[in-house]
CSV table of C-alpha atoms in Angstrom, one decimal:
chain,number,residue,atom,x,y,z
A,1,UNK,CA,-0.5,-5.6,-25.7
A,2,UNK,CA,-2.0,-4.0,-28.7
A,3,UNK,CA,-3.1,-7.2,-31.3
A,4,UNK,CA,-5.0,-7.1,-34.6
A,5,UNK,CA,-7.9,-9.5,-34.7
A,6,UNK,CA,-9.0,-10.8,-38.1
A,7,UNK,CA,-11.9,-12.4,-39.2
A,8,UNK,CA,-11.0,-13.7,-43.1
A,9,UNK,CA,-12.6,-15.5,-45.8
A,10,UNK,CA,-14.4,-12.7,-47.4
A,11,UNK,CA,-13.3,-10.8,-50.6
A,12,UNK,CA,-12.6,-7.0,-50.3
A,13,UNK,CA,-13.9,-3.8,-52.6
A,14,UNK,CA,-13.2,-0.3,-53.1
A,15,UNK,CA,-10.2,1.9,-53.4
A,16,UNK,CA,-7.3,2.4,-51.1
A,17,UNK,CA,-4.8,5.5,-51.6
A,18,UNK,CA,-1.1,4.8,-51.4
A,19,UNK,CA,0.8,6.5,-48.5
A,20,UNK,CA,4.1,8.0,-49.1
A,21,UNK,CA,6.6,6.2,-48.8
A,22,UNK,CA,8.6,5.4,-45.8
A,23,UNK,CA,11.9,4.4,-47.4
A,24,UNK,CA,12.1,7.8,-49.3
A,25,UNK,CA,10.6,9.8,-46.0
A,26,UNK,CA,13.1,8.5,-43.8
A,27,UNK,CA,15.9,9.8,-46.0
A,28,UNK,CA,14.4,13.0,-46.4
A,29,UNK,CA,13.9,13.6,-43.2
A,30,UNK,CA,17.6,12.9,-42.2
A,31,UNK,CA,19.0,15.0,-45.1
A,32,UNK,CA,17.1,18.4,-43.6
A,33,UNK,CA,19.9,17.6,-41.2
A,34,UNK,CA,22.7,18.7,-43.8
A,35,UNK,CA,21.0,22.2,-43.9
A,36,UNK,CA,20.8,25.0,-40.9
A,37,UNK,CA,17.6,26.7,-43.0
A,38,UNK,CA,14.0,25.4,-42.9
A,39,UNK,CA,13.3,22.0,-44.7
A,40,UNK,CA,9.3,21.2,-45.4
A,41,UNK,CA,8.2,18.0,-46.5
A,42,UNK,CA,4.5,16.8,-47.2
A,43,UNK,CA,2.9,13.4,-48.1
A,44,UNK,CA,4.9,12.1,-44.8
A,45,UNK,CA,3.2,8.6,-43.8
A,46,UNK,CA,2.0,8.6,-40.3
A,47,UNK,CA,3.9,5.5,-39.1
A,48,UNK,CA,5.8,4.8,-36.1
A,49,UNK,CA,9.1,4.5,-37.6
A,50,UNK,CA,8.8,8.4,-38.8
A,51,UNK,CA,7.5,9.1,-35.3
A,52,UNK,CA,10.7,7.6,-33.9
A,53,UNK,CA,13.3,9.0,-36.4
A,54,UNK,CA,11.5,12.3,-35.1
A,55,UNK,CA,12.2,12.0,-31.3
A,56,UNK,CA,15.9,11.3,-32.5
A,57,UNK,CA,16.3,14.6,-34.2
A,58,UNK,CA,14.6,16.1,-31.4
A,59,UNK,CA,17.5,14.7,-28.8
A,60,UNK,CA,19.9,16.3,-31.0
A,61,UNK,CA,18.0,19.2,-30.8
A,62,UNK,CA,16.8,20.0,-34.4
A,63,UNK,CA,13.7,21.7,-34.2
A,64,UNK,CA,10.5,19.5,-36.2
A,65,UNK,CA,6.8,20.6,-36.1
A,66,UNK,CA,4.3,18.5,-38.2
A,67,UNK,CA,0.9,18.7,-38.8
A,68,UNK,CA,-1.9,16.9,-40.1
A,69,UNK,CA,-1.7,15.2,-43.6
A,70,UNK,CA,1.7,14.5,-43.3
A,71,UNK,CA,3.3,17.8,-43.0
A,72,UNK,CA,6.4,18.2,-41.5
A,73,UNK,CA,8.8,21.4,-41.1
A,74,UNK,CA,12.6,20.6,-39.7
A,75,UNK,CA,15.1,23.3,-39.0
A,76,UNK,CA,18.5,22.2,-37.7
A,77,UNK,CA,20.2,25.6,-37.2
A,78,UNK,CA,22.2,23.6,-34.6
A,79,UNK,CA,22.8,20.6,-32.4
A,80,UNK,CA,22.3,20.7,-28.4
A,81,UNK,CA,24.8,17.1,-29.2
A,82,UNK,CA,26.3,15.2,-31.8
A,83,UNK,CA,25.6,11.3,-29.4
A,84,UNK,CA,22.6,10.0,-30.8
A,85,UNK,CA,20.2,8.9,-28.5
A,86,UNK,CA,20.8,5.8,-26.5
A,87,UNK,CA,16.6,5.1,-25.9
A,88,UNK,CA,15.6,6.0,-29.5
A,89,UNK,CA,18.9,5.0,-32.1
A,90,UNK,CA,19.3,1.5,-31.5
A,91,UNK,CA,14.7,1.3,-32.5
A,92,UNK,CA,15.6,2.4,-35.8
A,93,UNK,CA,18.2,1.2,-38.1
A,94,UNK,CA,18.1,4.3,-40.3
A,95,UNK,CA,19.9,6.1,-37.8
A,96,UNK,CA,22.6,5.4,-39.4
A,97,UNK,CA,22.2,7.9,-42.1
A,98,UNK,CA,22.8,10.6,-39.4
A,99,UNK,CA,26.4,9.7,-39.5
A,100,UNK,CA,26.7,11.8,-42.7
A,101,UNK,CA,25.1,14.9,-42.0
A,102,UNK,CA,26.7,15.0,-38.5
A,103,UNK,CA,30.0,14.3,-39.8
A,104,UNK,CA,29.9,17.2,-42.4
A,105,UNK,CA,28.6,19.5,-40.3
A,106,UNK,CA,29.9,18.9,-36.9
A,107,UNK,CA,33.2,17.0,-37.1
A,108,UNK,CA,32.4,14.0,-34.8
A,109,UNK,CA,29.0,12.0,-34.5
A,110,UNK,CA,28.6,9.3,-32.0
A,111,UNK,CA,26.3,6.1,-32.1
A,112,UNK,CA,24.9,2.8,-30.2
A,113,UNK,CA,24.9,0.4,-32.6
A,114,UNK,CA,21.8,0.7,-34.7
A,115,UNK,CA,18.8,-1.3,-34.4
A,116,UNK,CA,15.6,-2.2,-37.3
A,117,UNK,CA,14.3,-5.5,-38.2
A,118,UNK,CA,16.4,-8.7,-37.0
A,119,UNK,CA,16.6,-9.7,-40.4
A,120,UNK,CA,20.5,-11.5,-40.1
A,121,UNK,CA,23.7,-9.8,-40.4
A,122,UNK,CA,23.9,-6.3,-41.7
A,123,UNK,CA,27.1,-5.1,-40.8
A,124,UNK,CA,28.1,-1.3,-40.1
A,125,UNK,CA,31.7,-2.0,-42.0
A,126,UNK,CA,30.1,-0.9,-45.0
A,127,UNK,CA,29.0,2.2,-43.6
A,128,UNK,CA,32.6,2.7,-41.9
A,129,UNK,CA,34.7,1.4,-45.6
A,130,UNK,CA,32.4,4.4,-47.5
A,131,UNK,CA,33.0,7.2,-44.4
A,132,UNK,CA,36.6,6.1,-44.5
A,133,UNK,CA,37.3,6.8,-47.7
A,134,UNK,CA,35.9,10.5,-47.7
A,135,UNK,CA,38.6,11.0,-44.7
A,136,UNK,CA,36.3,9.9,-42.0
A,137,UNK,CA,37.7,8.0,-39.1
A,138,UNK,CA,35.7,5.7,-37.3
A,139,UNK,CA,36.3,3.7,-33.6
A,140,UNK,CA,34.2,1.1,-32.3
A,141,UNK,CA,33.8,0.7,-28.5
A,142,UNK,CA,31.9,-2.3,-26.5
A,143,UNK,CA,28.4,-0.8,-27.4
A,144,UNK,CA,29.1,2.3,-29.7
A,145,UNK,CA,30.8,4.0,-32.5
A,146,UNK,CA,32.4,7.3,-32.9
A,147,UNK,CA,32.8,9.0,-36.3
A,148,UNK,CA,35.5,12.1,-36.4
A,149,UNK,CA,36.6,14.2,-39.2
A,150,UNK,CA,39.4,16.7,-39.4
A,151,UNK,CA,39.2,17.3,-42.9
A,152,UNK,CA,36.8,16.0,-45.4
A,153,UNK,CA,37.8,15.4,-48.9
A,154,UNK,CA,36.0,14.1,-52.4
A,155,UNK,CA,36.1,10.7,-53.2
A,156,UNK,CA,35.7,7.9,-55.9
A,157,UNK,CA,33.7,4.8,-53.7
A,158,UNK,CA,33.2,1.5,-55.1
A,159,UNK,CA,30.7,-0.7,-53.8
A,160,UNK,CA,31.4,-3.9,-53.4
A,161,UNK,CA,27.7,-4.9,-53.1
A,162,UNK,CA,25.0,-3.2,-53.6
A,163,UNK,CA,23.5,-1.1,-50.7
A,164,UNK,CA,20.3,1.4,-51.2
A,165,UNK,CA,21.2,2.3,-47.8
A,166,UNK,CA,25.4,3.2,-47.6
A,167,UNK,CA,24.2,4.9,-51.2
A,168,UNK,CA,21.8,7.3,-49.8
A,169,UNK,CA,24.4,8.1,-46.8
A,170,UNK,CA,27.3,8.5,-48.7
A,171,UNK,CA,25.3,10.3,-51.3
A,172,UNK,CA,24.4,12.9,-48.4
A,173,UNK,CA,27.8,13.6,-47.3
A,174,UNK,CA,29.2,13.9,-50.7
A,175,UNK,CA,27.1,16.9,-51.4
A,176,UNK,CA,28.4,18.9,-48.7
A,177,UNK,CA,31.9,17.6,-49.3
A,178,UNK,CA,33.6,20.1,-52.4
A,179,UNK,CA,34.9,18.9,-55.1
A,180,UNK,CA,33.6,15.7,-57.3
A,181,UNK,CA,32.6,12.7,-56.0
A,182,UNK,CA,31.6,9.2,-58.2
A,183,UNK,CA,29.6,6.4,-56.6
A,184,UNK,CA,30.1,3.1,-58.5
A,185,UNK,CA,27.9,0.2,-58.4
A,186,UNK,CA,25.3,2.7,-56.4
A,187,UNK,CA,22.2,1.7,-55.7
A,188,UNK,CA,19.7,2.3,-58.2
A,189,UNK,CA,16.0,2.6,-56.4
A,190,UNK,CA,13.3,5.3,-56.6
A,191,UNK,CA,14.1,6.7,-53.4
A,192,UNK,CA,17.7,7.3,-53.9
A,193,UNK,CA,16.4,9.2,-57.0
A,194,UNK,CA,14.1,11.4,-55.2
A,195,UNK,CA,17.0,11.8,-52.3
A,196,UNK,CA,19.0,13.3,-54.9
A,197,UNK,CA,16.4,15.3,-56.5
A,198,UNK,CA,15.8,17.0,-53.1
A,199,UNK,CA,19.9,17.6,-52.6
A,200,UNK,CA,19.9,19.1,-56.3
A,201,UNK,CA,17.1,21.7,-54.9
A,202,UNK,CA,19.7,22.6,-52.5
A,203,UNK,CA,22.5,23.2,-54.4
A,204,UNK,CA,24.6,20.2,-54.9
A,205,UNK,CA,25.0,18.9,-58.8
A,206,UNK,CA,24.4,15.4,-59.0
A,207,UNK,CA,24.1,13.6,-62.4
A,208,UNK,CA,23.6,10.0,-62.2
A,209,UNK,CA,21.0,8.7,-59.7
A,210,UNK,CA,18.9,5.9,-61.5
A,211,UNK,CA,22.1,4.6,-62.9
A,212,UNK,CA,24.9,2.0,-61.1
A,213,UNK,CA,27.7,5.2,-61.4
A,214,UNK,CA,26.7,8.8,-59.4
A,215,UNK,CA,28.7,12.0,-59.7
A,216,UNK,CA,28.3,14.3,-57.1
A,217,UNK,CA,29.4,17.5,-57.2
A,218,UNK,CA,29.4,18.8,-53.2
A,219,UNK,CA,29.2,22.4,-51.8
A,220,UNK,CA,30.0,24.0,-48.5
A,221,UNK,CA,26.5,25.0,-47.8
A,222,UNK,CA,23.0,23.6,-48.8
A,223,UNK,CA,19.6,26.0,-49.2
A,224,UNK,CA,16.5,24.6,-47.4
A,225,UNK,CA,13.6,22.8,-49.4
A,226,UNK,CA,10.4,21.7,-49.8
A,227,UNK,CA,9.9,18.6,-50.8
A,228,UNK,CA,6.4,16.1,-51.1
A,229,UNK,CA,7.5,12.3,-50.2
A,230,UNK,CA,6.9,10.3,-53.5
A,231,UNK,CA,4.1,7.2,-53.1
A,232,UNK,CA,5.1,3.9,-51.4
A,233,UNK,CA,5.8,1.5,-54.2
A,234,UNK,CA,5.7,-1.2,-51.2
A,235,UNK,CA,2.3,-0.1,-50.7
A,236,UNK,CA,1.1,-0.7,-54.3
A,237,UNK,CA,2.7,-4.0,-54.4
A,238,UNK,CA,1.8,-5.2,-51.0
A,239,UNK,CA,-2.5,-4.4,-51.5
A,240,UNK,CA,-1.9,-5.6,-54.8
A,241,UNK,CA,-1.2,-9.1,-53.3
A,242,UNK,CA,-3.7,-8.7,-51.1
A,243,UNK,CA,-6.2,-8.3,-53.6
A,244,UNK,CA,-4.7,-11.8,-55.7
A,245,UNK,CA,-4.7,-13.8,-52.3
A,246,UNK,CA,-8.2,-13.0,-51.5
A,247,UNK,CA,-9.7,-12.7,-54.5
A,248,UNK,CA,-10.7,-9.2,-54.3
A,249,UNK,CA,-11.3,-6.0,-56.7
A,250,UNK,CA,-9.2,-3.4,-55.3
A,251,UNK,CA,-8.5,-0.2,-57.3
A,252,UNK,CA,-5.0,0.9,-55.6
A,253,UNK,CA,-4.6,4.9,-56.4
A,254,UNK,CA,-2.0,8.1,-56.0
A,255,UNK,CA,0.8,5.6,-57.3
A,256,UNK,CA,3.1,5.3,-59.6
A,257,UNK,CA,3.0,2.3,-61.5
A,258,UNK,CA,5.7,2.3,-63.4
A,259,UNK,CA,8.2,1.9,-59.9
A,260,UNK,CA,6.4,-1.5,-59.5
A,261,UNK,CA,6.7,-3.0,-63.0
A,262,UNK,CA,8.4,-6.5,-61.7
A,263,UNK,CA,5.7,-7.5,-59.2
A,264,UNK,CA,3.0,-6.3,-61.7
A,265,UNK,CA,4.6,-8.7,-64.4
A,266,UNK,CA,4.4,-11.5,-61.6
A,267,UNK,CA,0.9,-10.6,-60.8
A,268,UNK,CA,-0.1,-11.0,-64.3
A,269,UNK,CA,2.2,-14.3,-64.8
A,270,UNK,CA,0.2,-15.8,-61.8
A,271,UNK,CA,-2.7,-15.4,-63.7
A,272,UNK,CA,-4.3,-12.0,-61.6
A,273,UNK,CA,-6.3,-9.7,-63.9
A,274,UNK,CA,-4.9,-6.5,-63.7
A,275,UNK,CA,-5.9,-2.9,-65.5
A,276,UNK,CA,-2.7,-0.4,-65.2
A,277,UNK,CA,-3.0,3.8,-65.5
A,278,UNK,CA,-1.0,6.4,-65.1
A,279,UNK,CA,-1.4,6.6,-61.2
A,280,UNK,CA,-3.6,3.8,-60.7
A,281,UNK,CA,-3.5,-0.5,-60.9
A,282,UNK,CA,-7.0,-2.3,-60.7
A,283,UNK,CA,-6.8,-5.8,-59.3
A,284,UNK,CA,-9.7,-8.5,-60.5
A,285,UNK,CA,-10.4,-11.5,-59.0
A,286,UNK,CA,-8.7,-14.3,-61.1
A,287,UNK,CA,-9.8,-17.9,-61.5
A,288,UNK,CA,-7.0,-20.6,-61.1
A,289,UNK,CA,-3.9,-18.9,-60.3
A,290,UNK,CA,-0.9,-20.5,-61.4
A,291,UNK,CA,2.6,-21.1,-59.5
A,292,UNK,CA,5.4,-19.4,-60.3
A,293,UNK,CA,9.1,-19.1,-59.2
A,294,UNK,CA,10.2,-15.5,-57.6
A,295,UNK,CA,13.8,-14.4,-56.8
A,296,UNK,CA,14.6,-11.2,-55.2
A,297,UNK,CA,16.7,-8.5,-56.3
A,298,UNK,CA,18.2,-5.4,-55.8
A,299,UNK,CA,16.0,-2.4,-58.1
A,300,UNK,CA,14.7,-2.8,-61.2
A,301,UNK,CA,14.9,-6.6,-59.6
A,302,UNK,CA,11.9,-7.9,-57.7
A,303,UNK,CA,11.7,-6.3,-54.1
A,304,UNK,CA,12.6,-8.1,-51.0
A,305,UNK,CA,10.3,-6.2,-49.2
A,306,UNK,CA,7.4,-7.6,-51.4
A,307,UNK,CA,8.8,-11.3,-51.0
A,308,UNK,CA,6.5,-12.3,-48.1
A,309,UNK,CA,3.1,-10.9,-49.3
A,310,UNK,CA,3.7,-12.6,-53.0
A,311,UNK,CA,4.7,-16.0,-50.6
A,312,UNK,CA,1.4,-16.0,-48.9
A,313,UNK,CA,0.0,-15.2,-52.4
A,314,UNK,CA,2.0,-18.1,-53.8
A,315,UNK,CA,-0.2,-20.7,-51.6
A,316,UNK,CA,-3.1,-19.8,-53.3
A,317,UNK,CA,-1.7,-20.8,-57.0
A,318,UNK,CA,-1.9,-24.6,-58.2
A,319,UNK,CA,1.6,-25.8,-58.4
A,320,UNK,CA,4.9,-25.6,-57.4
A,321,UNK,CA,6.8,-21.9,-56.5
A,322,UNK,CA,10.3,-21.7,-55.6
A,323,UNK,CA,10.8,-18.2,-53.3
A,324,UNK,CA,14.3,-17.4,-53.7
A,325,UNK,CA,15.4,-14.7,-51.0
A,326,UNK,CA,19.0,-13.6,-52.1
A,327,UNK,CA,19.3,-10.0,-50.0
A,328,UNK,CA,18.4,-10.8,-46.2
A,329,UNK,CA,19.7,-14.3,-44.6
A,330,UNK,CA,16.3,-15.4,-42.5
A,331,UNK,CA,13.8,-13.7,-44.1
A,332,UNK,CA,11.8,-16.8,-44.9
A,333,UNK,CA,11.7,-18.6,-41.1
A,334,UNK,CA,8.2,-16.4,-40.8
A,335,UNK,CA,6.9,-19.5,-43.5
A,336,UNK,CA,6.9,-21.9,-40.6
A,337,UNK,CA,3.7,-19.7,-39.4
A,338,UNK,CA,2.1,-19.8,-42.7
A,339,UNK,CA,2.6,-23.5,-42.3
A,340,UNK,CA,0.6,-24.0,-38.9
A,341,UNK,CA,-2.4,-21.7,-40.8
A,342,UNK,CA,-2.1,-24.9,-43.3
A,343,UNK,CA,0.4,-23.7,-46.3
A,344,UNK,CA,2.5,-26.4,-47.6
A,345,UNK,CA,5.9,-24.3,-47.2
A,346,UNK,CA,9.4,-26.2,-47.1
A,347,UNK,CA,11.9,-24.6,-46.1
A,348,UNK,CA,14.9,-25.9,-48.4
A,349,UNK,CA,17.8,-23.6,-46.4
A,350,UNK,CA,17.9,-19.9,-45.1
A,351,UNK,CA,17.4,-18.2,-48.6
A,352,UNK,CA,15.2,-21.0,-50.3
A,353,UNK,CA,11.2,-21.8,-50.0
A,354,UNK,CA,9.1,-24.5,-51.8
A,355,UNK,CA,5.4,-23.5,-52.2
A,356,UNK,CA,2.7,-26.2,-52.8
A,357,UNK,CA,-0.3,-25.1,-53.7
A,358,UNK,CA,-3.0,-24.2,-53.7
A,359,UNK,CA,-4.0,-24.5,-49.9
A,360,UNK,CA,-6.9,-23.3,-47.6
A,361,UNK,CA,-5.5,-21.4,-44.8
A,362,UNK,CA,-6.8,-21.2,-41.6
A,363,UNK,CA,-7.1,-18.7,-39.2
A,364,UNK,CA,-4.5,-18.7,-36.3
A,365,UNK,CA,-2.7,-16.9,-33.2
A,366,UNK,CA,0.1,-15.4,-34.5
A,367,UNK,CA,2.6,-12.8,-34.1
A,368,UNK,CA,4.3,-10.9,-36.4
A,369,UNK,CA,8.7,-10.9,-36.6
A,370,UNK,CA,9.3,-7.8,-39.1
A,371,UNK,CA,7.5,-4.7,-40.9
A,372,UNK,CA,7.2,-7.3,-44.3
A,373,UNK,CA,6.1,-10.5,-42.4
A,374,UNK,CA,4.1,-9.0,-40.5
A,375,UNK,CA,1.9,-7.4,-43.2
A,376,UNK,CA,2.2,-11.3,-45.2
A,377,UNK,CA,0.5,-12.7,-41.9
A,378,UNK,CA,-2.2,-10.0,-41.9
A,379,UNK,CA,-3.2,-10.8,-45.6
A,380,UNK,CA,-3.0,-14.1,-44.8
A,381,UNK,CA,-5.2,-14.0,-42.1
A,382,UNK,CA,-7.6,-11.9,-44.4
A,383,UNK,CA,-7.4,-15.0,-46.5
A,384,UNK,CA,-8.0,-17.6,-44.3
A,385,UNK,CA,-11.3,-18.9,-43.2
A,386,UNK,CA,-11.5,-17.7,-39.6
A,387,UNK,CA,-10.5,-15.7,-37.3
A,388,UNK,CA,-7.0,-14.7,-36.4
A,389,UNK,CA,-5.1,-13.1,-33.5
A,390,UNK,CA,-2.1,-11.2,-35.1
A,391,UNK,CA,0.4,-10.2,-32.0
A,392,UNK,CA,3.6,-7.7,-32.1
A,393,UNK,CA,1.7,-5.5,-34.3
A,394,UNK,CA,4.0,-2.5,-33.6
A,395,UNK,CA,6.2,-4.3,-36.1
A,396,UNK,CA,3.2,-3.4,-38.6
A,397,UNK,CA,2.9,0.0,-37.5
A,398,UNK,CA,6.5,0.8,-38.3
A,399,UNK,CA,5.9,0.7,-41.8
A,400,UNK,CA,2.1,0.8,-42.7
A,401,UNK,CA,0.2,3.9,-42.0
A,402,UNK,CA,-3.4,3.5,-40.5
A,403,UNK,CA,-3.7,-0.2,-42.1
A,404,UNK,CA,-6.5,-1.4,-39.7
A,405,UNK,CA,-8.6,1.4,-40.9
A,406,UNK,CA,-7.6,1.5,-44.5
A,407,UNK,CA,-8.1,-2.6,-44.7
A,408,UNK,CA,-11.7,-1.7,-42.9
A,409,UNK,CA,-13.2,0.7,-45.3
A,410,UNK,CA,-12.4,-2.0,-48.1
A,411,UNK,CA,-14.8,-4.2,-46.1
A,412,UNK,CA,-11.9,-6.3,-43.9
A,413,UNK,CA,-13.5,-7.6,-41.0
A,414,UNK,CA,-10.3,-6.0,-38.9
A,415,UNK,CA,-9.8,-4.3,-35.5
A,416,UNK,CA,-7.0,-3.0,-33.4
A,417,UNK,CA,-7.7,-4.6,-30.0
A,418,UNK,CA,-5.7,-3.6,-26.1
């Protein structure tokens, strides 16, 4: 099976360009599926979980053609059917964000319950509450769910939790559903922005988006689009730990700084020297680095996604950290595998993390559970002193474009191994 190994221990240099990001390129890609005319996207990342997402429109029948540099072109004049795909659904969890587009469009979707990253429970009845109340009908069987429609009608939807993903669906079928729609408590995150940005260049009205209330003003039809997929603010943040673990100078570029201002502030809390442009950040080595406590939170919070990297990064400061994981139960057990490469991690329940430090780390055999922990593991290993087997690296490659290669021109002593 394919496996990273990882010799660490040695500081990086140079510049790495941020990818676009996969949590708005998903999205987009699903909403050219509200539209029969020609939708073209650019700054696509070349990861595995846009490869899959692709292969699913594809079973549906929606014609996609990409080329290289991340440029795709998706036309769904019509669907050969409205099941998704048994073999390539349940792979991806954003799958469910077809339910909308479907469901506008066609009347009737059909689903195997959706798969991702086993990060605990994240129910569908979210999903099937927001459908509901935009006159959707939903029926679960042993191993599937059917969505039908008759008549689809405007709606006012209040979350009762925040969800960047039920936001973005229901924000989709909204805009082909006439009349006016509100979102309350929505989801405020860059992506969801530039998701409705691209819907507004089709023709819906949406006021709102960046805000915890959304108006959406739908329409019958939507008018193709071309869109280019904004950077990955996970990106930014993730090689900016990377940088502070290893003591490297990394000059992280094509960003946007200002979607990352939280884990910047940490950075510079920690004690990491950092010089911030308009589309760049510039990480220094630091001298001590100093411990500091981290809780996650929905955006402008601090990001889950970023929780593990800044953990690894965390064992490296003198002191005591508390990580406190408040959106994902689970998404700390990976710290019992920082713990055998010789962190001091306690584990003080299923959302709570002590970090002791600072600690050498060693290099290990190790394999990585999610997209997130699996990137912590890989910069841990690059901070180790040794060499490291990293296993289950298609976990990586579902959100990472190229990283083996990127990390290598920086000077990472990295490569993809059979």
């Amino acid at each position: 099976m394919p496996h990273f190994r990882v010799v660490g221990g040695q500081p990086l240099r140079g510049e790495v360009a941020v990818a676009g990001a996969k949590n708005a390129a998903l999205k987009l890609i699903l909403a050219a599926l509200l539209t029969g005319e020609e939708v073209r996207l650019s700054n696509v990342p070349e990861i595995a979980d846009v490869a899959r997402l692709v292969e699913l429109l594809r079973a549906l029948g929606v014609k996609v053609e990409n080329s290289a540099g991340g440029h795709y072109t998706i036309r769904a004049d019509s669907f050969t059917t409205t099941e998704l795909s048994r073999e390539h659904a349940p792979k991806i969890r954003v799958s469910t964000l077809a339910i909308g587009p479907l469901l506008a469009r066609e009347g009737r979707v059909t689903l195997p319950h959706p798969g991702g990253c086993a990060l605990g429970k994240r129910p569908i009845d979210l999903f099937i509450e927001g459908f509901t109340a935009f006159g959707g009908r939903a029926e679960e069987g042993e191993d599937e769910l059917t969505f039908t429609a008759n008549r689809l009608h405007a709606a006012r939807f209040v979350f009762p939790f925040v969800s960047h993903t039920v936001t973005e669906a229901l924000l989709m079928l909204a805009s082909r559903v006439p009349g006016v729609s509100t979102l309350v408590n929505a989801a405020m995150e860059p992506e969801v922005s530039q998701l409705a940005e691209m819907l507004r260049s089709m023709g819906a009205k949406i006021k709102g988006d960046g805000t915890p209330t959304i108006t959406i003003e739908g329409v019958e039809r939507l008018a193709g689009a071309a869109v280019k997929v904004m950077p990955d603010r996970l990106e930014v943040g993730s090689f900016a730990a990377l940088a502070a673990a290893t003591r490297s100078e990394l000059t992280i570029t094509h960003c946007d700084p200002a979607a990352v201002e939280v884990p910047l502030a940490h950075l510079a809390k920690i004690g990491v020297p950092l010089e911030v442009g308009r589309d760049f950040v510039k990480i220094r080595p630091a001298g001590e680095l100093r411990a500091l406590n981290i809780t996650t939170h929905e955006y402008p919070g601090f990001p889950t996604d970023l929780q593990a990297p800044f953990t690894v990064l965390l064992t490296q400061a003198a002191g005591e950290s508390l990580v406190h994981e408040t959106i994902f139960d689970g998404r700390l057990f990976y710290t019992d595998k920082l713990n055998t490469m010789g962190a001091k991690i306690t584990l003080l329940d299923p959302h709570r993390a002590i970090v002791r430090g600072p600690t050498p780390l060693r290099g290990k055999h190790l394999e990585s559970p999610d997209i997130r922990a699996g990137l912590a593991l890989l910069v841990a290993a690059l901070a180790a002193e040794g060499e490291s087997k990293i296993e289950n690296i298609s976990q990586i490659d579902r959100g990472y474009e190229r990283i083996e290669e990127r990390l290598a021109a920086l000077g990472a002593n990295i490569r993809r191994e059979e």
